[in-house]
XYZ file of N, CA and C in Angstrom:
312
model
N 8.480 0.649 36.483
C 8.896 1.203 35.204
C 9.424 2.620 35.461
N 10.731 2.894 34.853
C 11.444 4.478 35.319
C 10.697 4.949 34.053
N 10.036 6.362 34.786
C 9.396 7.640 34.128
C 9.963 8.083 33.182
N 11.342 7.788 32.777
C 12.402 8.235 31.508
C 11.250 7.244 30.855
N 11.450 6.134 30.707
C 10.737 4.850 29.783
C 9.633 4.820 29.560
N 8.780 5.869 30.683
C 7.549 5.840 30.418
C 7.138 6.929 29.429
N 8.193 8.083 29.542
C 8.001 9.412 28.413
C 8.073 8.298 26.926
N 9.172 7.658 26.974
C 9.527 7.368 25.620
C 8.355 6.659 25.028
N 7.974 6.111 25.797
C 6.519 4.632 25.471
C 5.124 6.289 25.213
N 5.052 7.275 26.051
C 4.544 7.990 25.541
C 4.710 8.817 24.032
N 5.905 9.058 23.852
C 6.252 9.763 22.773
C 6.183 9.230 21.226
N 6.224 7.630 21.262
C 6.209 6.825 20.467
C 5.135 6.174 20.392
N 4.148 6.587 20.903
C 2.503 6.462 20.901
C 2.134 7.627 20.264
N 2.538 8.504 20.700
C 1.839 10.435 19.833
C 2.390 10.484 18.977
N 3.482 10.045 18.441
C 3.994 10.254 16.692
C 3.483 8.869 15.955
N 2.667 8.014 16.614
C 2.230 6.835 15.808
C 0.825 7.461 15.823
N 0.249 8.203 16.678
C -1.002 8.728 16.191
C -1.064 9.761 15.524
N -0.415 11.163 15.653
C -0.173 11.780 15.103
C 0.612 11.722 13.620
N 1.165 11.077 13.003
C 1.646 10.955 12.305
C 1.731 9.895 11.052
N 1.747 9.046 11.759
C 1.646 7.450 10.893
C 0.065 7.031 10.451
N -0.917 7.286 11.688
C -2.015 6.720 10.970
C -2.989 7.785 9.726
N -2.499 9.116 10.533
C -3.491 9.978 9.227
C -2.741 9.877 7.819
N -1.177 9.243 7.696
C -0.622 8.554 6.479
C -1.229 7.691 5.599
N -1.606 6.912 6.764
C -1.964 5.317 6.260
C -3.355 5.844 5.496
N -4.277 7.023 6.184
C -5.342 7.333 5.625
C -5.669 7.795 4.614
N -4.730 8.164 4.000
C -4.025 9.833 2.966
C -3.680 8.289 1.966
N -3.130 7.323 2.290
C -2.810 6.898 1.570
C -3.680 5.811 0.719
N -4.505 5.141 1.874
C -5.859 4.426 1.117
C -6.592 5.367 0.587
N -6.837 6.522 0.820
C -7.878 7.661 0.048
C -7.127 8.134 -1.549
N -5.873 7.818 -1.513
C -5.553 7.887 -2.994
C -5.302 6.545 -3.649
N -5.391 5.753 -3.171
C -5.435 4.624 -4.097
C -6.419 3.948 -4.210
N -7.415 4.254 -3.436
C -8.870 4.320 -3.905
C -9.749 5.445 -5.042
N -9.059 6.578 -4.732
C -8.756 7.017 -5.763
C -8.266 6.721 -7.333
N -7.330 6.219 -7.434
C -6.632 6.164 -8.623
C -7.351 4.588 -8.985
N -7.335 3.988 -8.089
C -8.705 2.643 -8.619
C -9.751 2.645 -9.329
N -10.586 4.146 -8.951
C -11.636 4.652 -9.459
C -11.721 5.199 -10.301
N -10.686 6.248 -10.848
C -10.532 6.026 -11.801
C -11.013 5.959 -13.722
N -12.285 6.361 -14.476
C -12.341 6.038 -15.579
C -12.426 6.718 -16.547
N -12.612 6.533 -18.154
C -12.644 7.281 -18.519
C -13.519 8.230 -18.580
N -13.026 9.518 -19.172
C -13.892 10.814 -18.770
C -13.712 11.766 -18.310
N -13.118 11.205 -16.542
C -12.784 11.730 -15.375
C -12.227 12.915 -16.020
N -12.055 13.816 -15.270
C -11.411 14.947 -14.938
C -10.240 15.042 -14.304
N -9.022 15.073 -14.297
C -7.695 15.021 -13.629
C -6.869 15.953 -13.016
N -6.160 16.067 -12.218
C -5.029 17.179 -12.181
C -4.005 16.064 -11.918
N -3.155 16.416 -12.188
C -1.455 15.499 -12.188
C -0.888 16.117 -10.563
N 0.187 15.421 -10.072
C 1.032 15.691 -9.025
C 1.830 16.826 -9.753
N 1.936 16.793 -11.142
C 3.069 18.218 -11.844
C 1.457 19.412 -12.134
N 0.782 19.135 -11.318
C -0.108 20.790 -11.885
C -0.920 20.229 -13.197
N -0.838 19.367 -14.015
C -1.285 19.672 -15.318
C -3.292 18.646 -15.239
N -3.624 19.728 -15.824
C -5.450 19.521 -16.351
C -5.569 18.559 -17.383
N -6.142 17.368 -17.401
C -6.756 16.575 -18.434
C -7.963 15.849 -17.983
N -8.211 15.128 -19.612
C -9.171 14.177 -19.565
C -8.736 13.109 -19.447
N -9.541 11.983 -18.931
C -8.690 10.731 -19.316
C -9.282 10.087 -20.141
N -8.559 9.451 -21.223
C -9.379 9.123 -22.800
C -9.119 7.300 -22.868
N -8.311 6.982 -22.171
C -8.194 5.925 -21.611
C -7.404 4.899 -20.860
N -7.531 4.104 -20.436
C -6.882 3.582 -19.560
C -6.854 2.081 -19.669
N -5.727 1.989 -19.269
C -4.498 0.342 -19.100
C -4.437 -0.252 -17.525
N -3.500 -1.186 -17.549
C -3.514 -1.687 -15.963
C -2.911 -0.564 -15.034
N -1.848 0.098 -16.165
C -0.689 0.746 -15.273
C -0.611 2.437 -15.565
N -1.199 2.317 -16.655
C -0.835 3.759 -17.745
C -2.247 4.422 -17.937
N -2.529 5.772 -17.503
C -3.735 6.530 -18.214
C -3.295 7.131 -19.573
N -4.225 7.269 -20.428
C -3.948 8.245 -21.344
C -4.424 9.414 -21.321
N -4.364 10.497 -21.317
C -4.692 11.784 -20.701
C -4.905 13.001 -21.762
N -6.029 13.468 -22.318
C -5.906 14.048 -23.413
C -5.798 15.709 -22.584
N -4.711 16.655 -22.502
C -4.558 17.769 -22.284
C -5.133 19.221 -23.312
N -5.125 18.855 -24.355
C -5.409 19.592 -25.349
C -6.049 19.056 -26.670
N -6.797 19.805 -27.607
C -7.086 18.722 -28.473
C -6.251 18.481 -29.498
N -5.841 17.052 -29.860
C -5.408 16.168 -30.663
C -3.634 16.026 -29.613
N -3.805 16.462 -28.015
C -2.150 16.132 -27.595
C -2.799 15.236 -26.137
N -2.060 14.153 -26.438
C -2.737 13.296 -24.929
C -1.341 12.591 -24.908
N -1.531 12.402 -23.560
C -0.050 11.851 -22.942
C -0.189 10.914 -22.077
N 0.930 9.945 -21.806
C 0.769 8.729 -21.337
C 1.673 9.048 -19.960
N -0.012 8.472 -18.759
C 0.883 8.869 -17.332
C 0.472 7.788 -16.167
N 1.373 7.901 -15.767
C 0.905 6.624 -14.726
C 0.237 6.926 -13.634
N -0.490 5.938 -13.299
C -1.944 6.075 -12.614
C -1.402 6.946 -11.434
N -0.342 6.531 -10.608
C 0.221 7.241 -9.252
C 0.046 8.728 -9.239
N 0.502 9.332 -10.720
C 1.031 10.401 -10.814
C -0.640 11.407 -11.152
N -1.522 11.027 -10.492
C -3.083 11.616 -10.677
C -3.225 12.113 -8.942
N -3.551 13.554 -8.693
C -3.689 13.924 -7.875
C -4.658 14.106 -6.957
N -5.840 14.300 -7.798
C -7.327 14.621 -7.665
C -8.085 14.544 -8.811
N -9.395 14.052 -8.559
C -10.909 14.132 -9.678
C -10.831 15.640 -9.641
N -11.050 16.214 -10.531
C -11.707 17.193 -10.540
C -13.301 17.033 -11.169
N -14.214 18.006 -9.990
C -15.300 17.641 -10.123
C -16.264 18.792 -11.006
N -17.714 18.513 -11.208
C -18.065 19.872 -12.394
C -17.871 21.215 -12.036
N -17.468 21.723 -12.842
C -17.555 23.359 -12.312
C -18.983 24.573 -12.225
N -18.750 25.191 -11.208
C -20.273 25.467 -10.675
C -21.009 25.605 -12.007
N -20.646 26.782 -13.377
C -21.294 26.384 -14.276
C -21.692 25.539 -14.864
N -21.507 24.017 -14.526
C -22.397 23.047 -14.639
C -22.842 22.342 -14.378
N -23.180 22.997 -12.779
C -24.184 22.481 -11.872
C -25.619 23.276 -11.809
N -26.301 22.151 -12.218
C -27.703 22.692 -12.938
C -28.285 22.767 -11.486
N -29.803 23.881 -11.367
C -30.444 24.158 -10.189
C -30.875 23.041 -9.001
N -31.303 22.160 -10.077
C -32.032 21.230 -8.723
C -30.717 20.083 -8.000
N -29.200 20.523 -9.021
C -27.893 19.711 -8.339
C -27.697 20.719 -6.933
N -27.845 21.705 -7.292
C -27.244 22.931 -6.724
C -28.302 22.912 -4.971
N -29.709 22.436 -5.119
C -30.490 22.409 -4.368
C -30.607 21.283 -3.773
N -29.620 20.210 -3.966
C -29.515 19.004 -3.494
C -30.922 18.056 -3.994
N -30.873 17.675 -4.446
C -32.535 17.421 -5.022
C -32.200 16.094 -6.288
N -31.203 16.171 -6.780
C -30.426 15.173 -7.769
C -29.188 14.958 -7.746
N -28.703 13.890 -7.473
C -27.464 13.358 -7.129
C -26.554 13.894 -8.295
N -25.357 14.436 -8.956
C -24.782 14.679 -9.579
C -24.283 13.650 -10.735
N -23.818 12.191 -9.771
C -23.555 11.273 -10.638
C -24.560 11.094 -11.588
N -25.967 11.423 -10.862
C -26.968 10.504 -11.849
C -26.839 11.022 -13.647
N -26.247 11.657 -13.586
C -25.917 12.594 -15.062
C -27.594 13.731 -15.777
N -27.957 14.104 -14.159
C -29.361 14.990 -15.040
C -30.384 15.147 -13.840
């Protein structure tokens, strides 16, 4: 095998690791994400914007931003949970001692 062929077989191994699989990872971690999903949640959009989600369809969240203005967005377009803010993480959450989900 000429060493030219062997760089290339190298090079096209390090941009399939480097590159392609932490994709593939990025990419099941948000659509496991957006699976999960319910109402309640806490949101940020891919455009920046803060809501609730007040409810949800196969394809469409409804997203209440303000009160009495909620907007219809598609599941893709959800960036991150946002999770409680330290002010309401009570002591014994804070001390690891009660799971957060458990609600208390």
């Amino acid at each position: 095998m000429p060493i030219g062929l062997l760089y290339l077989v190298l090079l096209v191994l390090a941009f399939f690791l480097l590159v392609v699989l932490p994709q593939r990872r990025q990419l099941a971690a948000h659509r496991a994400l957006v699976n999960s999903l319910k109402v309640g949640d806490e949101i940020i959009t891919t455009g920046g914007i803060h809501g609730t989600i007040r409810g949800v369809d196969e394809t469409i969240l409804h997203v209440e931003v303000a009160d009495g203005v909620e907007l219809r967005l598609a599941r893709g377009a959800v960036a991150s949970r946002v999770g409680p803010r330290p002010d309401e993480i009570t002591a014994e959450e804070a001390e690891g001692r009660v799971d957060p989900g458990e609600g208390g």
